[in-house]
């Protein structure tokens, strides 16, 4: 994958695709979330995942602090 990183370092873990918040409920600690975009509703998952990949750019600081 190519993209624009929002933090230093490398995230490693199993990737899980979650198109909806309902699908995200199966995320496990350390996984990398792959989704179309995120918003404030995804915030509870940011503390358990090791990284996030989104198709659309998001510009708020919650995602960049993972």
Tab-separated table of N, CA and C in Angstrom:
chain	number	residue	atom	x	y	z
A	1	UNK	N	0.823	-1.173	0.000
A	1	UNK	CA	0.000	0.000	0.000
A	1	UNK	C	0.870	1.241	0.000
A	2	UNK	N	0.386	2.281	-0.612
A	2	UNK	CA	1.042	3.584	-0.565
A	2	UNK	C	0.070	4.568	0.051
A	3	UNK	N	0.633	5.503	0.769
A	3	UNK	CA	-0.224	6.509	1.368
A	3	UNK	C	0.599	7.579	2.039
A	4	UNK	N	-0.060	8.408	2.769
A	4	UNK	CA	0.594	9.488	3.495
A	4	UNK	C	0.526	9.160	4.980
A	5	UNK	N	1.669	8.911	5.621
A	5	UNK	CA	1.637	8.589	7.049
A	5	UNK	C	1.289	9.818	7.884
A	6	UNK	N	0.649	9.580	9.016
A	6	UNK	CA	0.308	10.683	9.914
A	6	UNK	C	1.069	10.592	11.229
A	7	UNK	N	1.938	9.602	11.339
A	7	UNK	CA	2.768	9.486	12.535
A	7	UNK	C	4.051	8.759	12.175
A	8	UNK	N	5.037	8.877	13.047
A	8	UNK	CA	6.288	8.166	12.809
A	8	UNK	C	6.116	6.711	13.216
A	9	UNK	N	6.971	5.867	12.672
A	9	UNK	CA	6.952	4.470	13.066
A	9	UNK	C	6.227	3.592	12.071
A	10	UNK	N	6.202	2.315	12.413
A	10	UNK	CA	5.578	1.307	11.565
A	10	UNK	C	4.573	0.541	12.405
A	11	UNK	N	3.395	0.336	11.876
A	11	UNK	CA	2.381	-0.467	12.560
A	11	UNK	C	2.399	-1.866	11.974
A	12	UNK	N	2.411	-2.857	12.845
A	12	UNK	CA	2.361	-4.248	12.404
A	12	UNK	C	1.210	-4.938	13.108
A	13	UNK	N	0.543	-5.798	12.387
A	13	UNK	CA	-0.567	-6.545	12.966
A	13	UNK	C	-1.431	-7.110	11.861
A	14	UNK	N	-2.383	-7.932	12.247
A	14	UNK	CA	-3.340	-8.448	11.281
A	14	UNK	C	-4.255	-7.311	10.850
A	15	UNK	N	-4.619	-7.309	9.577
A	15	UNK	CA	-5.510	-6.277	9.054
A	15	UNK	C	-6.948	-6.782	9.098
A	16	UNK	N	-7.853	-5.904	9.472
A	16	UNK	CA	-9.278	-6.237	9.470
A	16	UNK	C	-10.028	-5.139	8.724
A	17	UNK	N	-10.798	-5.539	7.719
A	17	UNK	CA	-11.620	-4.601	6.971
A	17	UNK	C	-12.945	-4.442	7.705
A	18	UNK	N	-13.310	-3.198	7.969
A	18	UNK	CA	-14.584	-2.903	8.627
A	18	UNK	C	-15.204	-1.697	7.931
A	19	UNK	N	-16.262	-1.936	7.205
A	19	UNK	CA	-16.918	-0.849	6.478
A	19	UNK	C	-17.874	-0.061	7.365
A	20	UNK	N	-18.308	-0.674	8.465
A	20	UNK	CA	-19.272	-0.025	9.356
A	20	UNK	C	-18.810	-0.158	10.805
A	21	UNK	N	-19.414	0.622	11.674
A	21	UNK	CA	-19.114	0.500	13.101
A	21	UNK	C	-19.540	-0.865	13.637
A	22	UNK	N	-20.601	-1.428	13.096
A	22	UNK	CA	-21.031	-2.759	13.519
A	22	UNK	C	-19.954	-3.792	13.195
A	23	UNK	N	-19.351	-3.706	12.011
A	23	UNK	CA	-18.272	-4.621	11.646
A	23	UNK	C	-17.040	-4.378	12.505
A	24	UNK	N	-16.818	-3.143	12.912
A	24	UNK	CA	-15.655	-2.812	13.740
A	24	UNK	C	-15.745	-3.439	15.124
A	25	UNK	N	-16.920	-3.835	15.547
A	25	UNK	CA	-17.063	-4.420	16.881
A	25	UNK	C	-16.286	-5.724	17.022
A	26	UNK	N	-15.860	-6.325	15.915
A	26	UNK	CA	-15.068	-7.554	15.986
A	26	UNK	C	-13.562	-7.288	15.976
A	27	UNK	N	-13.155	-6.021	15.989
A	27	UNK	CA	-11.729	-5.690	16.033
A	27	UNK	C	-11.087	-6.254	17.293
A	28	UNK	N	-9.873	-6.772	17.138
A	28	UNK	CA	-9.107	-7.310	18.256
A	28	UNK	C	-7.930	-6.389	18.536
A	29	UNK	N	-7.458	-6.400	19.773
A	29	UNK	CA	-6.314	-5.575	20.173
A	29	UNK	C	-5.128	-5.835	19.235
A	30	UNK	N	-4.525	-4.747	18.745
A	30	UNK	CA	-3.337	-4.844	17.910
A	30	UNK	C	-3.595	-4.949	16.420
A	31	UNK	N	-4.840	-5.103	16.011
A	31	UNK	CA	-5.129	-5.210	14.586
A	31	UNK	C	-5.035	-3.841	13.913
A	32	UNK	N	-4.906	-3.874	12.596
A	32	UNK	CA	-4.896	-2.659	11.789
A	32	UNK	C	-6.262	-2.550	11.120
A	33	UNK	N	-6.932	-1.458	11.371
A	33	UNK	CA	-8.259	-1.215	10.809
A	33	UNK	C	-8.121	-0.683	9.394
A	34	UNK	N	-8.842	-1.298	8.466
A	34	UNK	CA	-8.923	-0.804	7.096
A	34	UNK	C	-10.383	-0.456	6.843
A	35	UNK	N	-10.636	0.804	6.495
A	35	UNK	CA	-12.005	1.262	6.292
A	35	UNK	C	-12.031	2.415	5.297
A	36	UNK	N	-13.212	2.766	4.858
A	36	UNK	CA	-13.369	3.839	3.868
A	36	UNK	C	-12.978	5.192	4.460
A	37	UNK	N	-13.529	5.508	5.601
A	37	UNK	CA	-13.223	6.751	6.296
A	37	UNK	C	-13.603	6.574	7.760
A	38	UNK	N	-13.181	7.484	8.599
A	38	UNK	CA	-13.573	7.423	10.007
A	38	UNK	C	-14.159	8.765	10.425
A	39	UNK	N	-14.882	8.729	11.523
A	39	UNK	CA	-15.389	9.949	12.136
A	39	UNK	C	-15.343	9.746	13.645
A	40	UNK	N	-15.936	10.611	14.385
A	40	UNK	CA	-15.854	10.562	15.840
A	40	UNK	C	-16.413	9.249	16.402
A	41	UNK	N	-17.305	8.612	15.702
A	41	UNK	CA	-17.885	7.347	16.149
A	41	UNK	C	-16.892	6.205	16.252
A	42	UNK	N	-15.780	6.297	15.541
A	42	UNK	CA	-14.756	5.253	15.550
A	42	UNK	C	-13.793	5.398	16.726
A	43	UNK	N	-13.851	6.491	17.442
A	43	UNK	CA	-12.892	6.796	18.505
A	43	UNK	C	-12.688	5.670	19.514
A	44	UNK	N	-13.711	4.966	19.983
A	44	UNK	CA	-13.467	3.901	20.969
A	44	UNK	C	-12.519	2.803	20.478
A	45	UNK	N	-12.418	2.613	19.182
A	45	UNK	CA	-11.563	1.557	18.638
A	45	UNK	C	-10.104	1.980	18.518
A	46	UNK	N	-9.841	3.279	18.497
A	46	UNK	CA	-8.476	3.754	18.302
A	46	UNK	C	-7.550	3.332	19.436
A	47	UNK	N	-8.079	3.080	20.607
A	47	UNK	CA	-7.225	2.693	21.734
A	47	UNK	C	-6.812	1.230	21.685
A	48	UNK	N	-7.466	0.402	20.860
A	48	UNK	CA	-7.088	-1.012	20.814
A	48	UNK	C	-6.370	-1.403	19.525
A	49	UNK	N	-6.511	-0.613	18.465
A	49	UNK	CA	-5.869	-0.978	17.202
A	49	UNK	C	-4.439	-0.443	17.150
A	50	UNK	N	-3.625	-1.065	16.296
A	50	UNK	CA	-2.243	-0.588	16.172
A	50	UNK	C	-2.064	0.364	15.001
A	51	UNK	N	-3.067	0.475	14.140
A	51	UNK	CA	-2.979	1.387	13.006
A	51	UNK	C	-4.305	1.453	12.279
A	52	UNK	N	-4.412	2.416	11.389
A	52	UNK	CA	-5.631	2.573	10.601
A	52	UNK	C	-5.261	2.994	9.183
A	53	UNK	N	-5.970	2.422	8.218
A	53	UNK	CA	-5.817	2.781	6.808
A	53	UNK	C	-7.191	3.219	6.332
A	54	UNK	N	-7.277	4.434	5.785
A	54	UNK	CA	-8.548	4.914	5.249
A	54	UNK	C	-8.379	5.284	3.786
A	55	UNK	N	-9.463	5.165	3.048
A	55	UNK	CA	-9.453	5.537	1.637
A	55	UNK	C	-9.558	7.047	1.478
A	56	UNK	N	-10.326	7.675	2.343
A	56	UNK	CA	-10.516	9.119	2.292
A	56	UNK	C	-9.715	9.790	3.385
A	57	UNK	N	-9.226	10.965	3.088
A	57	UNK	CA	-8.461	11.747	4.061
A	57	UNK	C	-9.383	12.245	5.161
A	58	UNK	N	-8.890	12.157	6.385
A	58	UNK	CA	-9.598	12.769	7.510
A	58	UNK	C	-8.662	13.785	8.129
A	59	UNK	N	-9.202	14.885	8.586
A	59	UNK	CA	-8.327	15.982	8.995
A	59	UNK	C	-8.404	16.316	10.475
A	60	UNK	N	-8.984	15.454	11.287
A	60	UNK	CA	-9.041	15.774	12.705
A	60	UNK	C	-7.972	14.995	13.462
A	61	UNK	N	-7.539	15.467	14.613
A	61	UNK	CA	-6.366	14.920	15.291
A	61	UNK	C	-6.546	13.565	15.952
A	62	UNK	N	-7.756	13.071	16.128
A	62	UNK	CA	-7.949	11.798	16.817
A	62	UNK	C	-7.211	10.668	16.115
A	63	UNK	N	-7.298	10.609	14.799
A	63	UNK	CA	-6.668	9.532	14.050
A	63	UNK	C	-5.155	9.639	14.095
A	64	UNK	N	-4.612	10.827	14.052
A	64	UNK	CA	-3.164	10.978	13.982
A	64	UNK	C	-2.459	10.656	15.292
A	65	UNK	N	-3.206	10.443	16.367
A	65	UNK	CA	-2.575	10.140	17.646
A	65	UNK	C	-2.514	8.658	17.949
A	66	UNK	N	-2.829	7.805	17.030
A	66	UNK	CA	-2.826	6.362	17.281
A	66	UNK	C	-1.451	5.902	17.698
